[in-house]
PDB file of C-alpha atoms in Angstrom:
ATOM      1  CA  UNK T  19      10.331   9.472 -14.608  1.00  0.00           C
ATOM      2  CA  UNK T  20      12.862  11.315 -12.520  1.00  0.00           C
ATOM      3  CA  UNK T  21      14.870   9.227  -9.478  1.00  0.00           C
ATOM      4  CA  UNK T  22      13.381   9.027  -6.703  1.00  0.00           C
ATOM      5  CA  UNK T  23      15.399  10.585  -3.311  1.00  0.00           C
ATOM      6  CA  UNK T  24      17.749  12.808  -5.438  1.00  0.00           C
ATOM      7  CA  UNK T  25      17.780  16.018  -3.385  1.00  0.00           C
ATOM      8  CA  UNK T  26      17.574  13.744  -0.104  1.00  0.00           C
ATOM      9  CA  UNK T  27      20.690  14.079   2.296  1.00  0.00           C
ATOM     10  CA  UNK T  28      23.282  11.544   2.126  1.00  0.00           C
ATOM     11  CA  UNK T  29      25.074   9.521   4.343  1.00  0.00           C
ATOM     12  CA  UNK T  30      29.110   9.774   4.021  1.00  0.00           C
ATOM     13  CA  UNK T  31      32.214   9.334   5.939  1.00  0.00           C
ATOM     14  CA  UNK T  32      35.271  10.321   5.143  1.00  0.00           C
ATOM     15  CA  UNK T  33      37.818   7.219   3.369  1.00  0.00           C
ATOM     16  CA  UNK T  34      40.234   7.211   7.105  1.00  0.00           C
ATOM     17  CA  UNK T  35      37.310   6.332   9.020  1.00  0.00           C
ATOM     18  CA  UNK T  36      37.408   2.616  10.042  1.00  0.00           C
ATOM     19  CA  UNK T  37      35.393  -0.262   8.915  1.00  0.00           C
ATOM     20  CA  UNK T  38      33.649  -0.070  12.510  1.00  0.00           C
ATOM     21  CA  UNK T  39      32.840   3.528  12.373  1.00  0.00           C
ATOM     22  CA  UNK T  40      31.307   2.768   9.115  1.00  0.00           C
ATOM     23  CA  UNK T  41      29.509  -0.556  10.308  1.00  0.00           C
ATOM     24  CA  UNK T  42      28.374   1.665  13.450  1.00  0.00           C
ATOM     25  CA  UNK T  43      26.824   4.130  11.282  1.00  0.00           C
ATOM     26  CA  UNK T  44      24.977   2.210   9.024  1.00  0.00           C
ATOM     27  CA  UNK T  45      23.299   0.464  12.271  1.00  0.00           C
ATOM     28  CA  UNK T  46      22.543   3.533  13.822  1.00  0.00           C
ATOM     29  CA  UNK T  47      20.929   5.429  10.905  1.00  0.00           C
ATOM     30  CA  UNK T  48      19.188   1.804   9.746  1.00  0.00           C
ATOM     31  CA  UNK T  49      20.806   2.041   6.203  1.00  0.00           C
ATOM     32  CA  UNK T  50      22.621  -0.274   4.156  1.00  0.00           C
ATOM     33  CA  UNK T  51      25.314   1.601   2.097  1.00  0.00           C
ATOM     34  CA  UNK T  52      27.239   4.955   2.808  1.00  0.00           C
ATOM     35  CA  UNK T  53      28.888   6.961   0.268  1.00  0.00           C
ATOM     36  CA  UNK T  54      32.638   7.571   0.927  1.00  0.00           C
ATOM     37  CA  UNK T  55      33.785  11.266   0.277  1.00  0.00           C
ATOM     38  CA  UNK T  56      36.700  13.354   0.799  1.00  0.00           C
ATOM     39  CA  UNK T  57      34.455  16.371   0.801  1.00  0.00           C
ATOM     40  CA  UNK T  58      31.413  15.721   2.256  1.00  0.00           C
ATOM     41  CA  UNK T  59      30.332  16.519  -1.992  1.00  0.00           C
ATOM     42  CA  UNK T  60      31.827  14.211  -4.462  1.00  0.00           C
ATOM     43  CA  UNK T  61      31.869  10.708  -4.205  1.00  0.00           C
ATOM     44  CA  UNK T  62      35.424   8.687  -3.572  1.00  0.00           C
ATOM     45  CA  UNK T  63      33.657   5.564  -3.444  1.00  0.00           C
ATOM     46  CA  UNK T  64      30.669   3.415  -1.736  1.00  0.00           C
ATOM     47  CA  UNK T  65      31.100   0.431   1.399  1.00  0.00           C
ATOM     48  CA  UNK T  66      27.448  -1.438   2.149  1.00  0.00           C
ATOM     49  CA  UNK T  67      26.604  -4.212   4.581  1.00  0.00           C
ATOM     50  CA  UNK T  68      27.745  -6.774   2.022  1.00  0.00           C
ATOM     51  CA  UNK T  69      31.245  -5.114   1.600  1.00  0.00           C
ATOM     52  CA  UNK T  70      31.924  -4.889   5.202  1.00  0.00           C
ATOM     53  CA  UNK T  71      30.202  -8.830   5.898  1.00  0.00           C
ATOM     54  CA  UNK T  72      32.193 -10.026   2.656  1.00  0.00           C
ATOM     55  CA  UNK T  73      35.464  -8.937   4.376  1.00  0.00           C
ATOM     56  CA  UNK T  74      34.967 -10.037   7.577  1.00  0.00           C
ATOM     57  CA  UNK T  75      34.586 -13.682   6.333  1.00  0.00           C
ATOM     58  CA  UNK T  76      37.489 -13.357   4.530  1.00  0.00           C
ATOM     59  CA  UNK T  77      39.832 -11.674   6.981  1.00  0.00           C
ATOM     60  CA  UNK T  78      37.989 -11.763  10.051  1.00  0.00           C
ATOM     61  CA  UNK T  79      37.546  -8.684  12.633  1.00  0.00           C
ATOM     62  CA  UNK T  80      40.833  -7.611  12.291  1.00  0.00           C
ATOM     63  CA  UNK T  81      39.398  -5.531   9.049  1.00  0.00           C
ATOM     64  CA  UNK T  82      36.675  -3.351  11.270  1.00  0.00           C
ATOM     65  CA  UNK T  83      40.156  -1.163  12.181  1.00  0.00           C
ATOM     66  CA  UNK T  84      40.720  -0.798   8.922  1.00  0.00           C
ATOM     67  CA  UNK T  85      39.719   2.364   6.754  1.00  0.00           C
ATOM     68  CA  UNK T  86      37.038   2.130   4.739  1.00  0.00           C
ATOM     69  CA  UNK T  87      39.212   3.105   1.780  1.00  0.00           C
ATOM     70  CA  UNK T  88      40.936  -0.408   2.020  1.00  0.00           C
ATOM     71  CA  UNK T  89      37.202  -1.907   1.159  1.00  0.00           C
ATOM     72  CA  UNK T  90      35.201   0.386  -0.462  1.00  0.00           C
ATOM     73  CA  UNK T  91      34.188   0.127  -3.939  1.00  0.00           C
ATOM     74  CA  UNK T  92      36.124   2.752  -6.113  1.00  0.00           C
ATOM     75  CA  UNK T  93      34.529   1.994  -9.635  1.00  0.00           C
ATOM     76  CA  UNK T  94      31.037   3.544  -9.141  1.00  0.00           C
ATOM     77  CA  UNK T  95      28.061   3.508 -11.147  1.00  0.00           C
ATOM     78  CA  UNK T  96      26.100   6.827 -11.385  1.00  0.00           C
ATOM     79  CA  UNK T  97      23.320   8.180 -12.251  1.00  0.00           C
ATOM     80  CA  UNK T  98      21.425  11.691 -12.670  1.00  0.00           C
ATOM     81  CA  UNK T  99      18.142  13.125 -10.786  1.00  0.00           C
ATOM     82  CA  UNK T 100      16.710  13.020 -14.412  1.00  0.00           C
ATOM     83  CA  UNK T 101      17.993   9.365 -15.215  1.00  0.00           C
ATOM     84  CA  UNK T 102      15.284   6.962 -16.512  1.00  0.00           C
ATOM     85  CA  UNK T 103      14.377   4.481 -14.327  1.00  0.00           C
ATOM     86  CA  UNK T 104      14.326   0.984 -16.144  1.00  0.00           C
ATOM     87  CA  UNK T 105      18.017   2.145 -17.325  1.00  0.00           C
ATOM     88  CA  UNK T 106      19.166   2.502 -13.744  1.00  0.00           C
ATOM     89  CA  UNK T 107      17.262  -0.965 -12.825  1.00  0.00           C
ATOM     90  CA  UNK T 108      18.739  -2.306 -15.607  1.00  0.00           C
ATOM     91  CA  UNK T 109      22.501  -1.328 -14.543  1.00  0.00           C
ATOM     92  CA  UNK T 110      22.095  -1.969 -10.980  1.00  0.00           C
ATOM     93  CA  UNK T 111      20.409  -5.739 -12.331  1.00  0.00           C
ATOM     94  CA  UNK T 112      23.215  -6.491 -14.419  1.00  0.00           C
ATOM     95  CA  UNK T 113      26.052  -4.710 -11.784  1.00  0.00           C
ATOM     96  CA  UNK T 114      24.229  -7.065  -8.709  1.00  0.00           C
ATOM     97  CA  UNK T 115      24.273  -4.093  -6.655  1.00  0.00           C
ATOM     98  CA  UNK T 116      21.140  -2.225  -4.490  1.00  0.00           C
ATOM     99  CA  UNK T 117      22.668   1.600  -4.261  1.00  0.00           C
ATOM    100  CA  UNK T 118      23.224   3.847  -6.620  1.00  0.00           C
ATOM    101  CA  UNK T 119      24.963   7.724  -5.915  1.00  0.00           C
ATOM    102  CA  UNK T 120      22.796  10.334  -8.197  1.00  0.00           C
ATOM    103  CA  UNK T 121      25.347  12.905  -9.319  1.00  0.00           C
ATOM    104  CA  UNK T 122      24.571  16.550 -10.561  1.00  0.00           C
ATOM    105  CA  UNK T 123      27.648  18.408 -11.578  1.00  0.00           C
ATOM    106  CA  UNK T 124      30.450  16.083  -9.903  1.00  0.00           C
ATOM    107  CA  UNK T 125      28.296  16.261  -6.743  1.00  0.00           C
ATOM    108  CA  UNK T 126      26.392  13.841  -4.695  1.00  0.00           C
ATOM    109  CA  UNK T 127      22.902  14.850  -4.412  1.00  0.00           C
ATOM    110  CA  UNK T 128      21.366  11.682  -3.550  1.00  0.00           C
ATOM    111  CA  UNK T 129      21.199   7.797  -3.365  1.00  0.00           C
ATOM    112  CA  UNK T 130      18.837   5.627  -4.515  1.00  0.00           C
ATOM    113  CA  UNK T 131      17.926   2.443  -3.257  1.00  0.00           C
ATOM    114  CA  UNK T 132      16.956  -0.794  -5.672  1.00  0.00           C
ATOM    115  CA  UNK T 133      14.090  -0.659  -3.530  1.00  0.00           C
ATOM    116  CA  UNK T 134      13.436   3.413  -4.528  1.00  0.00           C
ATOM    117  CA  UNK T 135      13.570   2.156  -8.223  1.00  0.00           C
ATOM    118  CA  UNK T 136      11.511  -0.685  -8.249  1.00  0.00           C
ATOM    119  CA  UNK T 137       8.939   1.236  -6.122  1.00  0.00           C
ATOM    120  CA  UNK T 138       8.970   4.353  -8.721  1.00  0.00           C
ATOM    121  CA  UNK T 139       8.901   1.920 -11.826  1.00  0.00           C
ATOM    122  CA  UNK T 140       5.264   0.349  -9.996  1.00  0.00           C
ATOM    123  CA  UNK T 141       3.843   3.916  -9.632  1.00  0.00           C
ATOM    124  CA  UNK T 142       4.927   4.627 -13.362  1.00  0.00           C
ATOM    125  CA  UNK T 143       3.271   1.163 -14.461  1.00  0.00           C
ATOM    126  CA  UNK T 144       0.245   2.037 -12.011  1.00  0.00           C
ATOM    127  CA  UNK T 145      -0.378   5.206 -13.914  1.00  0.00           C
ATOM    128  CA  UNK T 146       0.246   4.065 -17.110  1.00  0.00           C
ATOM    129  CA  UNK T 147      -2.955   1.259 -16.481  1.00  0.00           C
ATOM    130  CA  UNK T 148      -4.997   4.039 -15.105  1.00  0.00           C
ATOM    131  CA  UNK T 149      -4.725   5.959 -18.190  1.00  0.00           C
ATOM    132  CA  UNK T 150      -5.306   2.974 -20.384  1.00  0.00           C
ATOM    133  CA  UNK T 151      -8.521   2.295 -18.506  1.00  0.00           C
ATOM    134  CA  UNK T 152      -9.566   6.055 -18.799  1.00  0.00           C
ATOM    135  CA  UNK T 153      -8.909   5.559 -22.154  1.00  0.00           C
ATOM    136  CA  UNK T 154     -10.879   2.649 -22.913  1.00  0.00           C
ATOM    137  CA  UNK T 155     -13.404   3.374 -20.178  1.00  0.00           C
ATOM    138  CA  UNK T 156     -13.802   6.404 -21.863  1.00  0.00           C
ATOM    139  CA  UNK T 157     -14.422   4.757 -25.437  1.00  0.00           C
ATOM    140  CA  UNK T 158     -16.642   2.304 -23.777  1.00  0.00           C
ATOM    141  CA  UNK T 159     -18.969   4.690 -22.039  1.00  0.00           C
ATOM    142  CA  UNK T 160     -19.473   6.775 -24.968  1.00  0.00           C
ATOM    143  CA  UNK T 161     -20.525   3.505 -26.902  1.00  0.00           C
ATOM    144  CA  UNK T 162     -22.819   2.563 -23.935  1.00  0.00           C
ATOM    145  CA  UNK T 163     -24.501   6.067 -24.477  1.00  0.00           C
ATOM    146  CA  UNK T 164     -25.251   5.481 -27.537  1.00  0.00           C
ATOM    147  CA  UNK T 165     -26.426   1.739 -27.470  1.00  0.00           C
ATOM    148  CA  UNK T 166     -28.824  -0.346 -25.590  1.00  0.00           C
ATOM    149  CA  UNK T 167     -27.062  -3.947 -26.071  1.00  0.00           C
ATOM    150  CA  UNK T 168     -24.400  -2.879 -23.379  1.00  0.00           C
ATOM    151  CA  UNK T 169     -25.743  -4.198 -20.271  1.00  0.00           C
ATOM    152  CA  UNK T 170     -23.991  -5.469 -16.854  1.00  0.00           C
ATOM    153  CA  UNK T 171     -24.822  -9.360 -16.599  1.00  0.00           C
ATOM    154  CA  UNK T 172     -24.068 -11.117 -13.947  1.00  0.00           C
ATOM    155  CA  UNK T 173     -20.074 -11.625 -14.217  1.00  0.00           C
ATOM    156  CA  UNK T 174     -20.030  -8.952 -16.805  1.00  0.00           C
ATOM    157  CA  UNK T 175     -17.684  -7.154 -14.615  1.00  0.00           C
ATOM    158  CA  UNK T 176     -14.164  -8.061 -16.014  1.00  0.00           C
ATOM    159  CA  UNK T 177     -11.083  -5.511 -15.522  1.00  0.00           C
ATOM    160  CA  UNK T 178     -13.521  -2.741 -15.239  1.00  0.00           C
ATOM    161  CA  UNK T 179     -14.699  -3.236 -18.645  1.00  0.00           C
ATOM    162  CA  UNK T 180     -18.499  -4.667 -19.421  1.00  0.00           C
ATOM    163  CA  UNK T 181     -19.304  -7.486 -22.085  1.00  0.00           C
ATOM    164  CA  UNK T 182     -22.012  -7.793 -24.280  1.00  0.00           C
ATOM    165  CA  UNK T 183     -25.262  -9.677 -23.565  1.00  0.00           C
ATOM    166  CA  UNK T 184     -24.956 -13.181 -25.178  1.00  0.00           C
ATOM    167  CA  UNK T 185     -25.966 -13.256 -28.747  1.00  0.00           C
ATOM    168  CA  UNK T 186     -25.353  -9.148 -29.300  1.00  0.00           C
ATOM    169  CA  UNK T 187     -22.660  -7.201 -30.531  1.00  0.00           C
ATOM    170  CA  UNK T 188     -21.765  -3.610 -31.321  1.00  0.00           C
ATOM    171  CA  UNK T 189     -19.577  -1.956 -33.140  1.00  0.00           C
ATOM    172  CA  UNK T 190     -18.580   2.121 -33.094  1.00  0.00           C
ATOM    173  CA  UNK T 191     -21.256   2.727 -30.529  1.00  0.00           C
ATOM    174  CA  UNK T 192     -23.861   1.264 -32.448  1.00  0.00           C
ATOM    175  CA  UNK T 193     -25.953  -1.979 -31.705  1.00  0.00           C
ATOM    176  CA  UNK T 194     -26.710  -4.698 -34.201  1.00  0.00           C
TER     177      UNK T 194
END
Protein backbone atom coordinates (compact mmCIF):
# COMPACT_ATOMS: atom_id res chain seq x y z
CA UNK A 1 0.00 0.00 0.00
CA UNK A 2 1.62 3.23 -1.07
CA UNK A 3 2.14 6.26 1.79
CA UNK A 4 -0.33 8.17 2.26
CA UNK A 5 0.29 12.32 1.63
CA UNK A 6 3.42 11.76 -0.58
CA UNK A 7 2.84 14.32 -3.34
CA UNK A 8 1.23 16.71 -0.57
CA UNK A 9 3.16 20.11 -0.03
CA UNK A 10 5.45 20.36 2.77
CA UNK A 11 6.10 22.59 5.39
CA UNK A 12 9.94 23.85 5.66
CA UNK A 13 12.01 26.64 6.87
CA UNK A 14 15.19 27.27 6.20
CA UNK A 15 18.03 25.94 9.27
CA UNK A 16 18.78 30.20 10.28
CA UNK A 17 15.29 30.66 11.06
CA UNK A 18 14.75 30.81 14.87
CA UNK A 19 13.16 28.42 17.19
CA UNK A 20 10.16 31.06 17.39
CA UNK A 21 9.70 31.42 13.75
CA UNK A 22 9.52 27.74 13.69
CA UNK A 23 7.20 27.43 16.89
CA UNK A 24 5.06 30.32 15.12
CA UNK A 25 4.65 28.33 12.11
CA UNK A 26 3.71 25.19 13.32
CA UNK A 27 0.79 27.12 15.36
CA UNK A 28 -0.32 28.90 12.54
CA UNK A 29 -0.54 26.08 9.94
CA UNK A 30 -1.91 23.60 13.02
CA UNK A 31 0.98 21.06 12.40
CA UNK A 32 3.31 19.38 14.55
CA UNK A 33 6.70 18.93 12.74
CA UNK A 34 8.40 21.01 9.87
CA UNK A 35 11.04 19.77 7.71
CA UNK A 36 14.26 21.89 7.76
CA UNK A 37 15.80 22.53 4.21
CA UNK A 38 18.40 24.54 2.68
CA UNK A 39 16.53 24.36 -0.57
CA UNK A 40 13.12 24.41 -0.12
CA UNK A 41 13.85 20.34 -1.80
CA UNK A 42 16.04 18.17 0.23
CA UNK A 43 15.76 17.65 3.69
CA UNK A 44 18.65 19.10 6.28
CA UNK A 45 16.78 17.88 9.09
CA UNK A 46 13.24 17.85 11.06
CA UNK A 47 12.21 20.19 14.58
CA UNK A 48 8.45 19.10 16.01
CA UNK A 49 6.55 20.38 19.02
CA UNK A 50 8.44 17.94 21.23
CA UNK A 51 11.92 19.22 20.04
CA UNK A 52 11.14 22.77 20.55
CA UNK A 53 9.04 21.90 24.27
CA UNK A 54 12.07 19.45 25.14
CA UNK A 55 14.46 22.46 24.85
CA UNK A 56 12.68 24.92 26.42
CA UNK A 57 12.59 22.86 29.69
CA UNK A 58 15.98 22.39 29.47
CA UNK A 59 17.28 25.83 28.59
CA UNK A 60 14.38 27.90 28.96
CA UNK A 61 13.15 30.74 26.36
CA UNK A 62 16.37 31.88 25.72
CA UNK A 63 16.45 28.88 22.92
CA UNK A 64 13.22 30.34 20.80
CA UNK A 65 16.19 32.93 19.32
CA UNK A 66 18.01 30.28 18.47
CA UNK A 67 18.14 28.64 14.87
CA UNK A 68 16.46 25.78 14.36
CA UNK A 69 19.68 24.12 13.19
CA UNK A 70 20.94 24.22 16.90
CA UNK A 71 17.76 21.73 17.68
CA UNK A 72 16.70 20.02 14.88
CA UNK A 73 17.12 16.45 14.37
CA UNK A 74 19.92 15.78 11.71
CA UNK A 75 19.79 11.84 11.60
CA UNK A 76 16.49 11.33 9.68
CA UNK A 77 14.54 8.40 8.94
CA UNK A 78 13.04 8.18 5.38
CA UNK A 79 10.91 6.67 3.52
CA UNK A 80 9.56 6.35 -0.24
CA UNK A 81 5.90 7.14 -1.77
CA UNK A 82 6.00 3.32 -2.52
CA UNK A 83 7.26 2.27 1.08
CA UNK A 84 5.13 -0.43 2.81
CA UNK A 85 3.29 0.67 5.49
CA UNK A 86 3.74 -1.75 8.56
CA UNK A 87 7.66 -1.20 7.75
CA UNK A 88 7.33 2.54 8.20
CA UNK A 89 5.01 1.91 11.46
CA UNK A 90 7.37 -0.35 12.49
CA UNK A 91 10.46 2.22 12.26
CA UNK A 92 8.65 5.15 13.45
CA UNK A 93 7.40 2.48 16.65
CA UNK A 94 10.75 1.48 17.41
CA UNK A 95 12.43 5.30 16.54
CA UNK A 96 9.40 6.88 19.12
CA UNK A 97 8.82 9.40 16.60
CA UNK A 98 5.22 10.60 14.71
CA UNK A 99 6.77 12.20 11.25
CA UNK A 100 8.35 10.77 8.72
CA UNK A 101 9.91 12.90 5.31
CA UNK A 102 8.98 10.60 2.06
CA UNK A 103 11.92 11.09 -0.28
CA UNK A 104 11.92 10.48 -4.16
CA UNK A 105 15.26 11.10 -5.71
CA UNK A 106 17.03 13.15 -2.75
CA UNK A 107 13.83 15.24 -2.67
CA UNK A 108 11.12 15.86 -0.23
CA UNK A 109 7.87 15.04 -1.65
CA UNK A 110 5.93 14.56 1.36
CA UNK A 111 5.46 13.82 5.16
CA UNK A 112 3.61 11.43 6.73
CA UNK A 113 2.08 11.53 9.93
CA UNK A 114 1.93 8.29 12.52
CA UNK A 115 -1.53 9.19 12.36
CA UNK A 116 -1.49 8.93 8.12
CA UNK A 117 0.01 5.37 8.71
CA UNK A 118 -2.05 3.97 11.18
CA UNK A 119 -5.12 5.35 9.32
CA UNK A 120 -3.88 3.70 5.83
CA UNK A 121 -2.88 0.34 7.64
CA UNK A 122 -7.03 0.30 8.98
CA UNK A 123 -8.25 0.88 5.37
CA UNK A 124 -5.75 -1.93 4.17
CA UNK A 125 -7.06 -4.30 7.12
CA UNK A 126 -10.74 -3.02 6.27
CA UNK A 127 -10.37 -4.27 2.76
CA UNK A 128 -8.61 -7.18 3.39
CA UNK A 129 -11.97 -8.41 5.78
CA UNK A 130 -14.21 -7.32 3.03
CA UNK A 131 -12.63 -9.58 0.65
CA UNK A 132 -12.49 -12.43 3.09
CA UNK A 133 -16.22 -12.07 3.63
CA UNK A 134 -16.83 -11.91 -0.24
CA UNK A 135 -14.94 -14.80 -0.25
CA UNK A 136 -16.63 -16.85 2.17
CA UNK A 137 -19.98 -15.16 1.59
CA UNK A 138 -19.49 -16.17 -1.72
CA UNK A 139 -18.76 -19.99 -0.83
CA UNK A 140 -21.61 -19.84 1.53
CA UNK A 141 -24.27 -18.62 -0.81
CA UNK A 142 -23.46 -21.00 -3.43
CA UNK A 143 -23.87 -23.84 -0.74
CA UNK A 144 -27.20 -22.22 0.38
CA UNK A 145 -28.31 -22.57 -3.37
CA UNK A 146 -27.83 -25.74 -3.45
CA UNK A 147 -29.17 -26.93 0.04
CA UNK A 148 -32.24 -26.58 2.06
CA UNK A 149 -30.66 -27.14 5.74
CA UNK A 150 -29.21 -23.49 5.55
CA UNK A 151 -31.74 -21.47 7.19
CA UNK A 152 -31.55 -18.01 9.28
CA UNK A 153 -32.66 -18.94 13.00
CA UNK A 154 -33.12 -16.65 15.29
CA UNK A 155 -29.38 -15.52 16.30
CA UNK A 156 -28.16 -17.26 13.25
CA UNK A 157 -26.75 -14.02 12.21
CA UNK A 158 -23.03 -14.17 13.35
CA UNK A 159 -20.23 -12.03 11.39
CA UNK A 160 -22.41 -12.08 8.40
CA UNK A 161 -22.18 -15.70 8.11
CA UNK A 162 -25.46 -18.12 8.83
CA UNK A 163 -25.33 -21.44 10.99
CA UNK A 164 -26.97 -24.49 10.52
CA UNK A 165 -30.35 -25.46 12.02
CA UNK A 166 -29.66 -27.56 15.19
CA UNK A 167 -29.19 -31.18 14.49
CA UNK A 168 -28.15 -30.55 10.48
CA UNK A 169 -25.08 -30.24 8.74
CA UNK A 170 -23.72 -29.84 5.23
CA UNK A 171 -20.90 -30.31 3.61
CA UNK A 172 -19.74 -29.01 -0.21
CA UNK A 173 -23.17 -27.56 -0.73
CA UNK A 174 -24.90 -30.58 -0.01
CA UNK A 175 -27.31 -31.39 2.98
CA UNK A 176 -27.20 -34.51 5.08
Amino acid sequence: VPIPKAGAAVVTVGPGASVAEAATLLSDMGIGTVVVSSDGETADGILSERDIVRELGKNGSGCLEKPVSAYMTTKLVTCSSQSNVEDVLQQMTAGRFRHMPVVEDGKIVGLVSLGDVVKAQLAEIAMEKNALEGMIMGHWLRALSFSTAFRPTSGALVLGLYRLVPGQTAQAGRSR
